[in-house]
Short mmCIF file of C-alpha atoms and ligand atoms in Angstrom, two decimals:
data_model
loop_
_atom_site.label_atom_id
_atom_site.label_comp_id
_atom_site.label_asym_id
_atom_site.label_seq_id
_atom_site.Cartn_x
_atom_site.Cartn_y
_atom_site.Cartn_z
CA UNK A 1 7.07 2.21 24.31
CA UNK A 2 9.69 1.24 26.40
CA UNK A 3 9.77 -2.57 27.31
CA UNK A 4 11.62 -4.44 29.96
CA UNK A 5 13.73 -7.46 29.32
CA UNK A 6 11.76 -9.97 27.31
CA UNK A 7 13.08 -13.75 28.24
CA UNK A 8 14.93 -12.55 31.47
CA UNK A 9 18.33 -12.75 29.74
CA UNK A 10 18.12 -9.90 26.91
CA UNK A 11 17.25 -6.41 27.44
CA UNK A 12 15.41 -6.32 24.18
CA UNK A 13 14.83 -2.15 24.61
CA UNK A 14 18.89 -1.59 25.78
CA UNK A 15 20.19 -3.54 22.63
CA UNK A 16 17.74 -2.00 20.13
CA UNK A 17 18.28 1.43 21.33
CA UNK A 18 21.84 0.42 21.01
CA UNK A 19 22.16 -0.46 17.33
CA UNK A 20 19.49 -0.67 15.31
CA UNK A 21 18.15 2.29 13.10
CA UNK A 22 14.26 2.00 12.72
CA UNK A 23 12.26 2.68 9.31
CA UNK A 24 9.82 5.90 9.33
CA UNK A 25 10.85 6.28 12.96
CA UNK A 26 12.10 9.41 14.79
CA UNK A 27 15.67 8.03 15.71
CA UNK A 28 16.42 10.70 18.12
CA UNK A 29 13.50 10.30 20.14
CA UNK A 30 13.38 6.29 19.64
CA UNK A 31 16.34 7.24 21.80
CA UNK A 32 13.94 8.05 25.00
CA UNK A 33 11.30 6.22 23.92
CA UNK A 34 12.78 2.82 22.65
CA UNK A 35 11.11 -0.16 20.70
CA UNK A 36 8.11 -1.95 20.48
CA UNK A 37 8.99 -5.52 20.69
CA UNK A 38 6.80 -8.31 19.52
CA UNK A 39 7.92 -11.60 19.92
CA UNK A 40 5.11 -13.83 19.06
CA UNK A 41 1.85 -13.86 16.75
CA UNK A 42 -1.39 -15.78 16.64
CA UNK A 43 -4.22 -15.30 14.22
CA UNK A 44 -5.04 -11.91 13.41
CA UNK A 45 -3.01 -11.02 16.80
CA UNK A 46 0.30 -10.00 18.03
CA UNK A 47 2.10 -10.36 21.45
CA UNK A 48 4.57 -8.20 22.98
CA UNK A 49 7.63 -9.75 25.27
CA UNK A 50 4.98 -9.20 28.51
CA UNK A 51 2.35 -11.22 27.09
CA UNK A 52 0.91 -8.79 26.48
CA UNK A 53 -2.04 -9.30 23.36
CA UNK A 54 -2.59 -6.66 20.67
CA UNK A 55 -5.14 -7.01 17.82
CA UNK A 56 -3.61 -6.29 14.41
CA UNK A 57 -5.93 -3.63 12.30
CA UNK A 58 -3.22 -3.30 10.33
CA UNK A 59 -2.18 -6.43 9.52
CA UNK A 60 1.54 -5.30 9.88
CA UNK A 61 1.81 -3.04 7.12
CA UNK A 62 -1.44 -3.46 5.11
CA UNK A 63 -0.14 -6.84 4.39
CA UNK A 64 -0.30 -10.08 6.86
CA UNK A 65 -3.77 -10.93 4.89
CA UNK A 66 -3.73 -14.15 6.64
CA UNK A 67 -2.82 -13.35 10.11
CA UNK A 68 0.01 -14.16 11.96
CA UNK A 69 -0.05 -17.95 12.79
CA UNK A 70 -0.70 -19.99 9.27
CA UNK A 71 1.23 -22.94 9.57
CA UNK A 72 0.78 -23.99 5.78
CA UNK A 73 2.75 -20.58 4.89
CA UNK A 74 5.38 -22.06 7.05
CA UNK A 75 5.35 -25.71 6.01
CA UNK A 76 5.69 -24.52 2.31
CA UNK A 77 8.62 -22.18 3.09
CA UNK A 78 10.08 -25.33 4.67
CA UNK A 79 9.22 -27.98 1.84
CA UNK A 80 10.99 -25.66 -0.66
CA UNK A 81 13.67 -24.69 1.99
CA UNK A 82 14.74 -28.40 1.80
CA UNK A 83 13.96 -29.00 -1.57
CA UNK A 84 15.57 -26.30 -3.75
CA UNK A 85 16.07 -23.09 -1.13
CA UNK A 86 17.84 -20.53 -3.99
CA UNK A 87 17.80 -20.46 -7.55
CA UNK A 88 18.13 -16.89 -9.58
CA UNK A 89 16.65 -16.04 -12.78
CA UNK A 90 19.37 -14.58 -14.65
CA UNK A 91 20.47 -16.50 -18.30
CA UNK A 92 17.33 -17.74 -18.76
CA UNK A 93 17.54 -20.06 -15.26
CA UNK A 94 14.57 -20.23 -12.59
CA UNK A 95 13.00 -22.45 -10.15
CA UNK A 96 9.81 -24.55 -11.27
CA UNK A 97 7.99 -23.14 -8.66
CA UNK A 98 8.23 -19.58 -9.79
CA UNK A 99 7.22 -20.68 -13.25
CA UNK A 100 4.13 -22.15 -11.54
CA UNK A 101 3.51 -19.06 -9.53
CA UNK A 102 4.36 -16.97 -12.94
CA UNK A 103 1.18 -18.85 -14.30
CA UNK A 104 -0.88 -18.57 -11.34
CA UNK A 105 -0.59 -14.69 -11.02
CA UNK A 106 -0.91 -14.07 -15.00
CA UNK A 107 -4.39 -16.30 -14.93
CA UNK A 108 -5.80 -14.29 -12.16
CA UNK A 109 -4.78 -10.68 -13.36
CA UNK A 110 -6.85 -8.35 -15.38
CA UNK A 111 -6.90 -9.73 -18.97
CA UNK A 112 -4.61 -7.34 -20.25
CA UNK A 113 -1.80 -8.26 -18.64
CA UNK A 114 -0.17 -11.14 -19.65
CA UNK A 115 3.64 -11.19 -18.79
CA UNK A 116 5.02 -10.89 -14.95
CA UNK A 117 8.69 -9.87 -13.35
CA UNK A 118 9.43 -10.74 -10.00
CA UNK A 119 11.24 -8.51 -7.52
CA UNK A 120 11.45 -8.45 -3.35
CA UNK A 121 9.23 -5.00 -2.54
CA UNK A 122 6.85 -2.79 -4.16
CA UNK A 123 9.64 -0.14 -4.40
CA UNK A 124 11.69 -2.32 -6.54
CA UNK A 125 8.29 -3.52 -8.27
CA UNK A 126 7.95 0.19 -8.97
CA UNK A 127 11.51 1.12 -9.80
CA UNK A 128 11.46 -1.61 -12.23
CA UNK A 129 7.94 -0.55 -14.06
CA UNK A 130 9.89 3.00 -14.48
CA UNK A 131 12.61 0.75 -16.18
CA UNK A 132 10.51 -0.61 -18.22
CA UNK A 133 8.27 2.05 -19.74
CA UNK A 134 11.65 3.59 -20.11
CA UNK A 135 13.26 0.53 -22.21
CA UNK A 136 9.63 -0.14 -23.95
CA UNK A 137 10.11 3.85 -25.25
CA UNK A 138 13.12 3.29 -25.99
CA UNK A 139 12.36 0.11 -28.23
CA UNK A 140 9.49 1.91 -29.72
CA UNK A 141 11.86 5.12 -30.93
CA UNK A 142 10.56 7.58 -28.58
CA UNK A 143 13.80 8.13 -26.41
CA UNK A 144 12.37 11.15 -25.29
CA UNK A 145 8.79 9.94 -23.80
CA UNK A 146 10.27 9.55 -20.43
CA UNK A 147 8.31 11.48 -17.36
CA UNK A 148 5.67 9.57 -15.43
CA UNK A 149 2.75 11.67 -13.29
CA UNK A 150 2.31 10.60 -10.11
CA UNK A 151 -0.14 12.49 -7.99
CA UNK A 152 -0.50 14.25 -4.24
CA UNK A 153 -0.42 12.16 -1.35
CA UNK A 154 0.60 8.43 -3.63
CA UNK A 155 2.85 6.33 -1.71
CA UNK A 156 4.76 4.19 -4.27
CA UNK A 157 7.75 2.91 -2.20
CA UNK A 158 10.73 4.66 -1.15
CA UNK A 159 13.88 3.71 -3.29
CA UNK A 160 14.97 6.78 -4.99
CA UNK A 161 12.83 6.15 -8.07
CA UNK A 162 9.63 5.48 -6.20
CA UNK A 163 10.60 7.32 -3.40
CA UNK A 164 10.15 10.43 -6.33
CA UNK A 165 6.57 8.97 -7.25
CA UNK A 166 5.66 8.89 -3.38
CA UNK A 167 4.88 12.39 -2.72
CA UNK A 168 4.59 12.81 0.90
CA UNK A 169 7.05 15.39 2.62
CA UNK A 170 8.54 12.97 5.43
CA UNK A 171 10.13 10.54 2.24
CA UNK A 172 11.70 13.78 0.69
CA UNK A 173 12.83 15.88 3.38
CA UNK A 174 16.37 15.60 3.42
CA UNK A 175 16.86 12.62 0.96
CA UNK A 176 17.08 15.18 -2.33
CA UNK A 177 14.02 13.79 -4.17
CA UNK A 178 12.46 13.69 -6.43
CA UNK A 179 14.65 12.73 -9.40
CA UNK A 180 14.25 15.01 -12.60
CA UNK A 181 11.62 13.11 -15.16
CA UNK A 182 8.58 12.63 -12.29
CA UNK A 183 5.78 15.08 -12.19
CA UNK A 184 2.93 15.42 -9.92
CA UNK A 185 -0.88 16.43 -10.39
CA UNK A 186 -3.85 16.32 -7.68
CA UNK A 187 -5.34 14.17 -4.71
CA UNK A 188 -8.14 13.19 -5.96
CA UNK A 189 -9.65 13.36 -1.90
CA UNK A 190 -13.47 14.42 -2.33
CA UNK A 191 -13.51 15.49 1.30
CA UNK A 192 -10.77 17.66 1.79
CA UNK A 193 -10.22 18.73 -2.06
CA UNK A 194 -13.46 19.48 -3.85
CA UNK A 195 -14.73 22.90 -3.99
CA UNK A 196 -18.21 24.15 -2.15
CA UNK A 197 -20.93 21.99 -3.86
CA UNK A 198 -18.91 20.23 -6.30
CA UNK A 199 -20.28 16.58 -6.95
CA UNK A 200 -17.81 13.97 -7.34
CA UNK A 201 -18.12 13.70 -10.59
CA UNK A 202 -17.27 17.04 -11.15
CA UNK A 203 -14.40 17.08 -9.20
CA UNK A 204 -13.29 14.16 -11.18
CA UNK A 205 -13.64 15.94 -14.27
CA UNK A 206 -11.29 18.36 -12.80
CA UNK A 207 -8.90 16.16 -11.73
CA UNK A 208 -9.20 14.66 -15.47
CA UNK A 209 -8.63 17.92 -16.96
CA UNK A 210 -5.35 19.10 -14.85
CA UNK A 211 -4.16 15.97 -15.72
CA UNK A 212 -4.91 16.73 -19.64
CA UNK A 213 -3.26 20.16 -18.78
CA UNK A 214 -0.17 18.99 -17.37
CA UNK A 215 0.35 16.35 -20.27
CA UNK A 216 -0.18 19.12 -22.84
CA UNK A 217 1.88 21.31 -20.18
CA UNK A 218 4.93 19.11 -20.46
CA UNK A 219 3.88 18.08 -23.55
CA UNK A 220 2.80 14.86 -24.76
CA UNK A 221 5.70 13.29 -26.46
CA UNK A 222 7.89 13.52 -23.18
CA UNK A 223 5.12 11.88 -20.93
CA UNK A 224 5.69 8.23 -20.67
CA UNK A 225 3.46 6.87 -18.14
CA UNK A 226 0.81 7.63 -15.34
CA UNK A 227 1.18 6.07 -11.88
CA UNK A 228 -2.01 5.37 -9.58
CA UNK A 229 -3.04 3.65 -6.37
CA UNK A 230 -6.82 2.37 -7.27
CA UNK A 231 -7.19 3.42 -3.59
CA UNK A 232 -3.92 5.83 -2.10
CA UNK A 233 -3.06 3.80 0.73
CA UNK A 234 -0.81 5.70 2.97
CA UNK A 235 -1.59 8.83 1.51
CA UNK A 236 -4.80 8.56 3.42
CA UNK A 237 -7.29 5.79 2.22
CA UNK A 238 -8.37 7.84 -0.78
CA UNK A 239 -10.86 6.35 -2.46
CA UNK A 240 -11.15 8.36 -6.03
CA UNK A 241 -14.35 10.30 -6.91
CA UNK A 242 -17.52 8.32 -8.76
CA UNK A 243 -16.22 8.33 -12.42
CA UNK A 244 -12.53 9.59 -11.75
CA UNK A 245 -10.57 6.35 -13.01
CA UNK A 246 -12.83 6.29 -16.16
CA UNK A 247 -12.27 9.85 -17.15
CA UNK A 248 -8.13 9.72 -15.99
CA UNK A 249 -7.86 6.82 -18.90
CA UNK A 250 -9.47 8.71 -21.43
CA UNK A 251 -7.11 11.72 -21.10
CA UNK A 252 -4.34 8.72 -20.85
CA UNK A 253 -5.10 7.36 -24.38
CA UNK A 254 -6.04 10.24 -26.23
CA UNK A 255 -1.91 11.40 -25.35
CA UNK A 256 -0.36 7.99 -25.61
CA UNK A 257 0.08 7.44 -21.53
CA UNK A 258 0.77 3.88 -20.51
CA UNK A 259 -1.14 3.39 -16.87
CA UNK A 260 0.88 2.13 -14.16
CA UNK A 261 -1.39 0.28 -11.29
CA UNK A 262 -0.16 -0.27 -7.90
CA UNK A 263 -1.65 -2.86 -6.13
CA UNK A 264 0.58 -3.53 -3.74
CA UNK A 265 -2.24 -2.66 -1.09
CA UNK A 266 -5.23 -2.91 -2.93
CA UNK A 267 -4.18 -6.20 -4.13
CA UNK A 268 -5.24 -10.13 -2.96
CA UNK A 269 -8.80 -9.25 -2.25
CA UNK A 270 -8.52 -6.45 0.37
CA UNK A 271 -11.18 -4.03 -1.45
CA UNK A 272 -13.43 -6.96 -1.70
CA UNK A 273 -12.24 -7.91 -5.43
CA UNK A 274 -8.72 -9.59 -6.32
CA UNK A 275 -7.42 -6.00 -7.36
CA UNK A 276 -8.67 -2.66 -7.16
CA UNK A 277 -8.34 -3.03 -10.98
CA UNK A 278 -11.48 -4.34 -10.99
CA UNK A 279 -13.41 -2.40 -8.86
CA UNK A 280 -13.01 0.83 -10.78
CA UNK A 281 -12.54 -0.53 -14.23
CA UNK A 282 -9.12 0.16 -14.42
CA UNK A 283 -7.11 -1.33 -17.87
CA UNK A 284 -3.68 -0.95 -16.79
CA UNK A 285 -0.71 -1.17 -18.82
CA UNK A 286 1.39 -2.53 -16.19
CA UNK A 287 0.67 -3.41 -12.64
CA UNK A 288 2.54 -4.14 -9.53
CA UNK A 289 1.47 -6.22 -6.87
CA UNK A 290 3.88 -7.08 -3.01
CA UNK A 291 2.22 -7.93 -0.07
CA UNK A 292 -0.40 -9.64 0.50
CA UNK A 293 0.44 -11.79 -2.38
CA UNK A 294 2.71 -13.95 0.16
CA UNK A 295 0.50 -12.74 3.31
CA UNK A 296 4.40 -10.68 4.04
CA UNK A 297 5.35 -14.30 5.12
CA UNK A 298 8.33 -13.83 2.38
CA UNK A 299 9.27 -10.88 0.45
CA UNK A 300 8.04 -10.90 -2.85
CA UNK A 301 6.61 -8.73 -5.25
CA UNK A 302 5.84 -8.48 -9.24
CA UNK A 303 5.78 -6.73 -12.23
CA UNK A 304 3.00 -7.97 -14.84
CA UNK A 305 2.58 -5.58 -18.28
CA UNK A 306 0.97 -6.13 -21.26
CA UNK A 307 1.78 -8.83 -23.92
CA UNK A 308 2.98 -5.38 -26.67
CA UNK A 309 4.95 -3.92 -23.91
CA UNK A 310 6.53 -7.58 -23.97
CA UNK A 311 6.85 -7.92 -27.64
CA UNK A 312 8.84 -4.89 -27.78
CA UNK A 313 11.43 -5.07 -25.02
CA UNK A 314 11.76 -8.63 -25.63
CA UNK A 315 12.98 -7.02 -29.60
CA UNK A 316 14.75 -5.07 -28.28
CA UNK A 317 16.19 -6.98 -25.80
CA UNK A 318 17.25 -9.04 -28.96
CA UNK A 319 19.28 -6.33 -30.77
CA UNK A 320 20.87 -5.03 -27.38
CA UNK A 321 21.92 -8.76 -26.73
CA UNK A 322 20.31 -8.92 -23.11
CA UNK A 323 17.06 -7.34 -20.98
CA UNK A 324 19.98 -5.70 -18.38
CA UNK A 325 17.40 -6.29 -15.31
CA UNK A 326 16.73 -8.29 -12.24
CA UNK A 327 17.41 -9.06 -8.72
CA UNK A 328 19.16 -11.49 -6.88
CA UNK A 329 16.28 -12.50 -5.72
CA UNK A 330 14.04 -12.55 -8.33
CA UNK A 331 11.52 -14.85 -8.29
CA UNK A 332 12.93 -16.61 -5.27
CA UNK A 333 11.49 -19.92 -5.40
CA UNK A 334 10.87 -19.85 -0.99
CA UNK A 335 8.91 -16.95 -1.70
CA UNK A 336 7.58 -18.27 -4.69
CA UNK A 337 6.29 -21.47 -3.12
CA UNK A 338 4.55 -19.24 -0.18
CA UNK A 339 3.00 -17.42 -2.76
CA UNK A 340 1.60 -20.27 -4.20
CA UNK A 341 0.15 -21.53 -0.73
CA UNK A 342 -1.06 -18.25 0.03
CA UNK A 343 -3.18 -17.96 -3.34
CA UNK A 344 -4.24 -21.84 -2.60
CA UNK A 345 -5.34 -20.93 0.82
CA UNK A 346 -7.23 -17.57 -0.82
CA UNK A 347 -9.32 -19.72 -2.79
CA UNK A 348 -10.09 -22.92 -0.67
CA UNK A 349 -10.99 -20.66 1.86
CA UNK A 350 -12.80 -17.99 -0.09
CA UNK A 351 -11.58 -15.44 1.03
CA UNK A 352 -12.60 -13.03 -1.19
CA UNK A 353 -16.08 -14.15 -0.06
CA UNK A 354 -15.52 -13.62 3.65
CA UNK A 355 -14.22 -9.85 3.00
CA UNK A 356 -17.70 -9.10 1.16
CA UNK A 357 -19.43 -10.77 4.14
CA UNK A 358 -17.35 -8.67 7.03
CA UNK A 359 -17.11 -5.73 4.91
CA UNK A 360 -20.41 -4.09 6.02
CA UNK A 361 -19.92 -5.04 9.66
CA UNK A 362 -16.28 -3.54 9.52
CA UNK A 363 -17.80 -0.20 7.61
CA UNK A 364 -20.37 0.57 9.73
CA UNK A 365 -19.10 -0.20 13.02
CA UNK A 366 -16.64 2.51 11.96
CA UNK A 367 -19.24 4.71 10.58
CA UNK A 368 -20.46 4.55 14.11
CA UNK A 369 -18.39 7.11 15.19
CA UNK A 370 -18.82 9.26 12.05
CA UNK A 371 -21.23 11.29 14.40
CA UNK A 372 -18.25 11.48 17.33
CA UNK A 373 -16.86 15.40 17.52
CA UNK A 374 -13.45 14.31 16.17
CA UNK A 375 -14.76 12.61 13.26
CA UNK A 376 -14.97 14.65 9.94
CA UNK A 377 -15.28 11.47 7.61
CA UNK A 378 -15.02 7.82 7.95
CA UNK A 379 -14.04 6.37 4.22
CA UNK A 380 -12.79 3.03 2.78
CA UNK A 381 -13.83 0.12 0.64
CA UNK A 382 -13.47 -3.84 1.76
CA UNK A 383 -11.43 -4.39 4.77
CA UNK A 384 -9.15 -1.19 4.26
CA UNK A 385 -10.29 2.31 5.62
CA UNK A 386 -9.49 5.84 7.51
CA UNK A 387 -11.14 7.90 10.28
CA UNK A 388 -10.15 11.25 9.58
CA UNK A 389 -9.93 13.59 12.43
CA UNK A 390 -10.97 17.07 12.14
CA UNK A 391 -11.08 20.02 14.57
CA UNK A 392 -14.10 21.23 12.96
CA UNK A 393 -16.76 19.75 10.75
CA UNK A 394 -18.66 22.55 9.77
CA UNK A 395 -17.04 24.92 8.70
CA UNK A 396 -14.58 21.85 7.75
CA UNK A 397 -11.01 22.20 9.35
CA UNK A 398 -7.84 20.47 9.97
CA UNK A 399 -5.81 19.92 12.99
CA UNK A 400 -2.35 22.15 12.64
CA UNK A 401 0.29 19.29 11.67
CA UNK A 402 1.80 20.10 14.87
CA UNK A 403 -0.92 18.86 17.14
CA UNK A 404 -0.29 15.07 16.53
CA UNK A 405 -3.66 14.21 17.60
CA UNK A 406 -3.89 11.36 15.25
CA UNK A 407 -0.81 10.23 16.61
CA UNK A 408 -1.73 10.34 20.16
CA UNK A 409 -4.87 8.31 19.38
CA UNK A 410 -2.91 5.24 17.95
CA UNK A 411 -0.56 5.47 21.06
CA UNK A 412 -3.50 4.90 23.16
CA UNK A 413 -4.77 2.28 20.90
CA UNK A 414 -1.42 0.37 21.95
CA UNK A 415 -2.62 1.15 25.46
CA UNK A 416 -5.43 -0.57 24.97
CA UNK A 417 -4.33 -3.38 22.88
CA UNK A 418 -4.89 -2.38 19.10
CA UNK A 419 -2.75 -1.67 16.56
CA UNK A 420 -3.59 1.38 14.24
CA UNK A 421 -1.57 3.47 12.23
CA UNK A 422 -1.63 7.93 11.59
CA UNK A 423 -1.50 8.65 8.15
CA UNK A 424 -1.20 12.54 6.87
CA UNK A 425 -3.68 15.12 8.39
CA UNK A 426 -4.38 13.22 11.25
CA UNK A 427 -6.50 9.98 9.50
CA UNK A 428 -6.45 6.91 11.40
CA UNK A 429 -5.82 3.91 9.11
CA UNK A 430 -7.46 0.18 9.15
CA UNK A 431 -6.78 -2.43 7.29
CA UNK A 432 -7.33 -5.80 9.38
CA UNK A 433 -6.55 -9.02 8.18
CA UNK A 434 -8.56 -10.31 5.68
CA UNK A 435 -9.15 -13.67 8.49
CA UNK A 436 -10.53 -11.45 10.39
CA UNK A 437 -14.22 -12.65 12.19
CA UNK A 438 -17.03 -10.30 13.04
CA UNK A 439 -16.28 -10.44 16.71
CA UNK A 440 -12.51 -9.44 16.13
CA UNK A 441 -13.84 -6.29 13.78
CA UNK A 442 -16.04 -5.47 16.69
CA UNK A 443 -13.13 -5.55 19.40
CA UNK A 444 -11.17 -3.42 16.78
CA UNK A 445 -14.24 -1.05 16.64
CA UNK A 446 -14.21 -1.01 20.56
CA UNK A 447 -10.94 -0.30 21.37
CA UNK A 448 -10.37 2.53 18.41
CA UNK A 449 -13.42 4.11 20.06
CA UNK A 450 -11.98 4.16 23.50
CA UNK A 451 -8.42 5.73 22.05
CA UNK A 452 -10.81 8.04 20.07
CA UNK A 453 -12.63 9.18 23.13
CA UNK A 454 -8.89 9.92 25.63
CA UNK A 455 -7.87 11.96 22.35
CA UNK A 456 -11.13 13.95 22.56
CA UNK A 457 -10.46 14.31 26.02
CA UNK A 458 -6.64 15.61 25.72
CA UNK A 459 -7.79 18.01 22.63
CA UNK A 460 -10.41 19.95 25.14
CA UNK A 461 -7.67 19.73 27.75
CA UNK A 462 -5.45 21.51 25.24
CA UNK A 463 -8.33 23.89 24.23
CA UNK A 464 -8.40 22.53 20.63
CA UNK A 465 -12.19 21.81 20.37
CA UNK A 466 -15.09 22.94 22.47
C1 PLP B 501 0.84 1.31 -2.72
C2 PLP B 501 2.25 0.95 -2.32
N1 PLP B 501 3.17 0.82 -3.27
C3 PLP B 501 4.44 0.51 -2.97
C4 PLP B 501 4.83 0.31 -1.66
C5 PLP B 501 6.26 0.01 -1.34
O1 PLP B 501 6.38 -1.30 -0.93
P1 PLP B 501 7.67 -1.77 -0.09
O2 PLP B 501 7.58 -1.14 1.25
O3 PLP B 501 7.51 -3.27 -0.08
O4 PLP B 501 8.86 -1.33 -0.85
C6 PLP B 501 3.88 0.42 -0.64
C7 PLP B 501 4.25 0.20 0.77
O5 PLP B 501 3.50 0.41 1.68
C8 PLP B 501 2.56 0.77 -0.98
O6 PLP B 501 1.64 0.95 -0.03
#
């Protein structure tokens, strides 16, 4: 969306078209159609150099859980900002703040888990749980129990270790992943996956037994670890089949499979528990958590694993004379200390709480359109969901990749003042902040529906549905 000069002295557009390389963008055609520039938030909204107001249903990337405006995020970056603004990790050194936050995070995670890492993004989070089932097989004299599964459709980051765990084509293409050691087994998306008549938990049981398959495939003494989303996030907004997490465990222990949980969406209460952990009564071996655990007001994200996982890299770390790990910014203690607030602000407010209230107002009002012609299926859990767009429900089929439908839809969202995002085979995501009220769900509702009815419009136009 092209933009003219924001505060009458900078061409905002002209520079950025200039210089700056955009993430998951189309740079050649950025070119023509330049930036989006926001220069302002407020609550769960944004504002564009005009003045122009758009509601966030994103929160940013699935992460601005408290909106865009919370000044007690921003005092506690500045308190620690003048206090003590750096302070590594390495040696043995931290900040007293992170310690804090260290406690905070291991109190509130499943039981399990017991020790945390800090890093800045859930692709380092998930780089550095690869280094660590590596390391803990290692320490535990099986040097050769290495490959993690990873599944269809995960998103798990984009360094070149969990850039080869995400499995969606655009983070390949070009970039030479995966790495060797990372396998891949299936979606575990009811709607578009299971066979004619197959009940979820049959399909599960599938997905449980080509997972026992590929173990046995590979064989079980080279697979180190299994990597999940409790719900794929920009895969799609999968939630997994009644029964699948339960039956993908069993095959995990009966082969000697650590689980790796990302929560780096699901995390922070935005499924309507504090992590999707607990929702599908997931036991993971290690988890990772980014996001919304700072509301994205700092960078942060962390690493917790299980107190044997500890015991044995922290042996091993003995004999080799150091763990060889870490970050820079590690632990920072600014993000720390916004961290801290942010968790405060979770609880004072119950947050948690107010997702379970707005949750059925926010599912239904997008089930609403479930009966719309675009609309094969409208799925999600909490405050985080997808409206997939078909061509045709019965018989079930997909837009061709090439019609960009989906795509189309969220630009007129921006039109009309929302902010959406396309995920694969034309789904529209949502995932609002977790602040947000009943009336802002409803204006979300409203304006989706309006983009949803020009794309209907444009795809009889083109001759794409009756
Ligand atoms: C589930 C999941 N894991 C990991 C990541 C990677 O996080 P980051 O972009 O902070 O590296 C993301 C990002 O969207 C994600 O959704």
């Amino acid at each position: 969306m092209t933009q003219p000069a924001v505060d009458g002295a900078k061409d905002w557009s002209a520079i950025d078209r200039a210089v700056y390389v955009h993430s998951s963008t189309n740079l050649q055609q950025h070119l023509v159609d330049g930036p989006m520039v926001l220069t302002r938030g407020e609550g769960v909204r944004v504002f564009d150099g005009d003045g122009k107001a758009y509601i966030e249903a994103m929160s940013g990337l699935w992460c601005a859980g408290l909106g865009f405006s919370e000044k007690r995020l921003a005092d506690a970056a500045y308190k620690q900002m003048t206090t003590l603004p750096y302070y590594h990790n390495f040696q043995g050194k931290t900040a007293d703040v992170t310690i804090e936050l260290a406690e905070r995070l291991v109190a509130l995670a499943p039981k399990p888990l017991t020790k945390i890492m800090f890093a800045s993004s859930g692709s380092e989070a998930n780089d550095t749980a690869i280094k660590l089932v590596w390391y803990y097989n290692n320490a535990r004299g099986k040097p050769a129990k290495k490959k993690i599964i990873s599944r269809e459709q995960a998103y798990h980051g984009v360094t070149i270790a969990a850039g080869s765990l995400t499995r969606l084509k655009a983070i390949y293409d070009g970039f030479d992943l995966p790495i060797d050691r990372i396998r891949h087994v299936g979606c575990p998306h009811h709607y578009k996956l299971a066979q004619d008549g197959e009940s979820e938990e049959q399909f599960a049981t599938r997905l449980a037994d080509e997972l026992d398959a590929k173990i046995r495939e590979e064989g079980p003494d080279t697979v180190a670890a299994f990597i999940a989303e409790p719900i794929m996030g920009a895969g799609g907004v999968i939630v997994p089949p009644a029964t699948y997490f339960e039956k993908i465990q069993r095959v995990l222990k009966t082969h000697d499979v650590l689980l790796i949980c990302d929560e780096v969406i699901t995390g922070f209460g935005r499924i309507g528990t504090m992590f999707g952990a607990e929702k599908f009564g997931i036991a993971p071996d290690i988890m990772t958590l980014g996001k919304q655990m700072t509301s994205a007001y700092a960078p942060m994200s962390a690493i917790l694993m299980r107190e044997s996982i500890f015991e044995s890299i922290a042996a091993e770390s003995g004999k080799r004379g150091t763990f060889g790990h870490g970050y820079t910014y590690s632990g920072h203690p600014v993000s720390a200390a916004v961290a801290l607030e942010t968790l405060r602000i979770y609880e004072e407010r119950d947050i948690l709480g107010h997702v379970n209230r707005i949750t059925p107002t926010f599912q239904s009002l997008l089930e609403s359109y479930s009966n719309h012609p675009l609309v094969g299926e409208v799925r999600g859990e909490g405050l985080l969901a997808a409206v997939q767009l078909v061509q045709s429900k019965s018989p079930k089929k997909f837009f061709d990749t090439t019609a960009g439908l989906a795509k189309y839809l969220v630009a007129r969202g921006h039109e009309h003042g929302v902010i959406l995002r396309v995920l694969q085979n034309d789904a529209v995501a949502f995932a609002p902040p977790l602040i947000s009220t009943e009336d802002d769900l409803k204006q979300i509702a409203d304006l989706f529906g309006r983009a949803l009815d020009d794309t209907l419009k444009v795809a009889r136009e083109r001759g794409l549905v009756n």
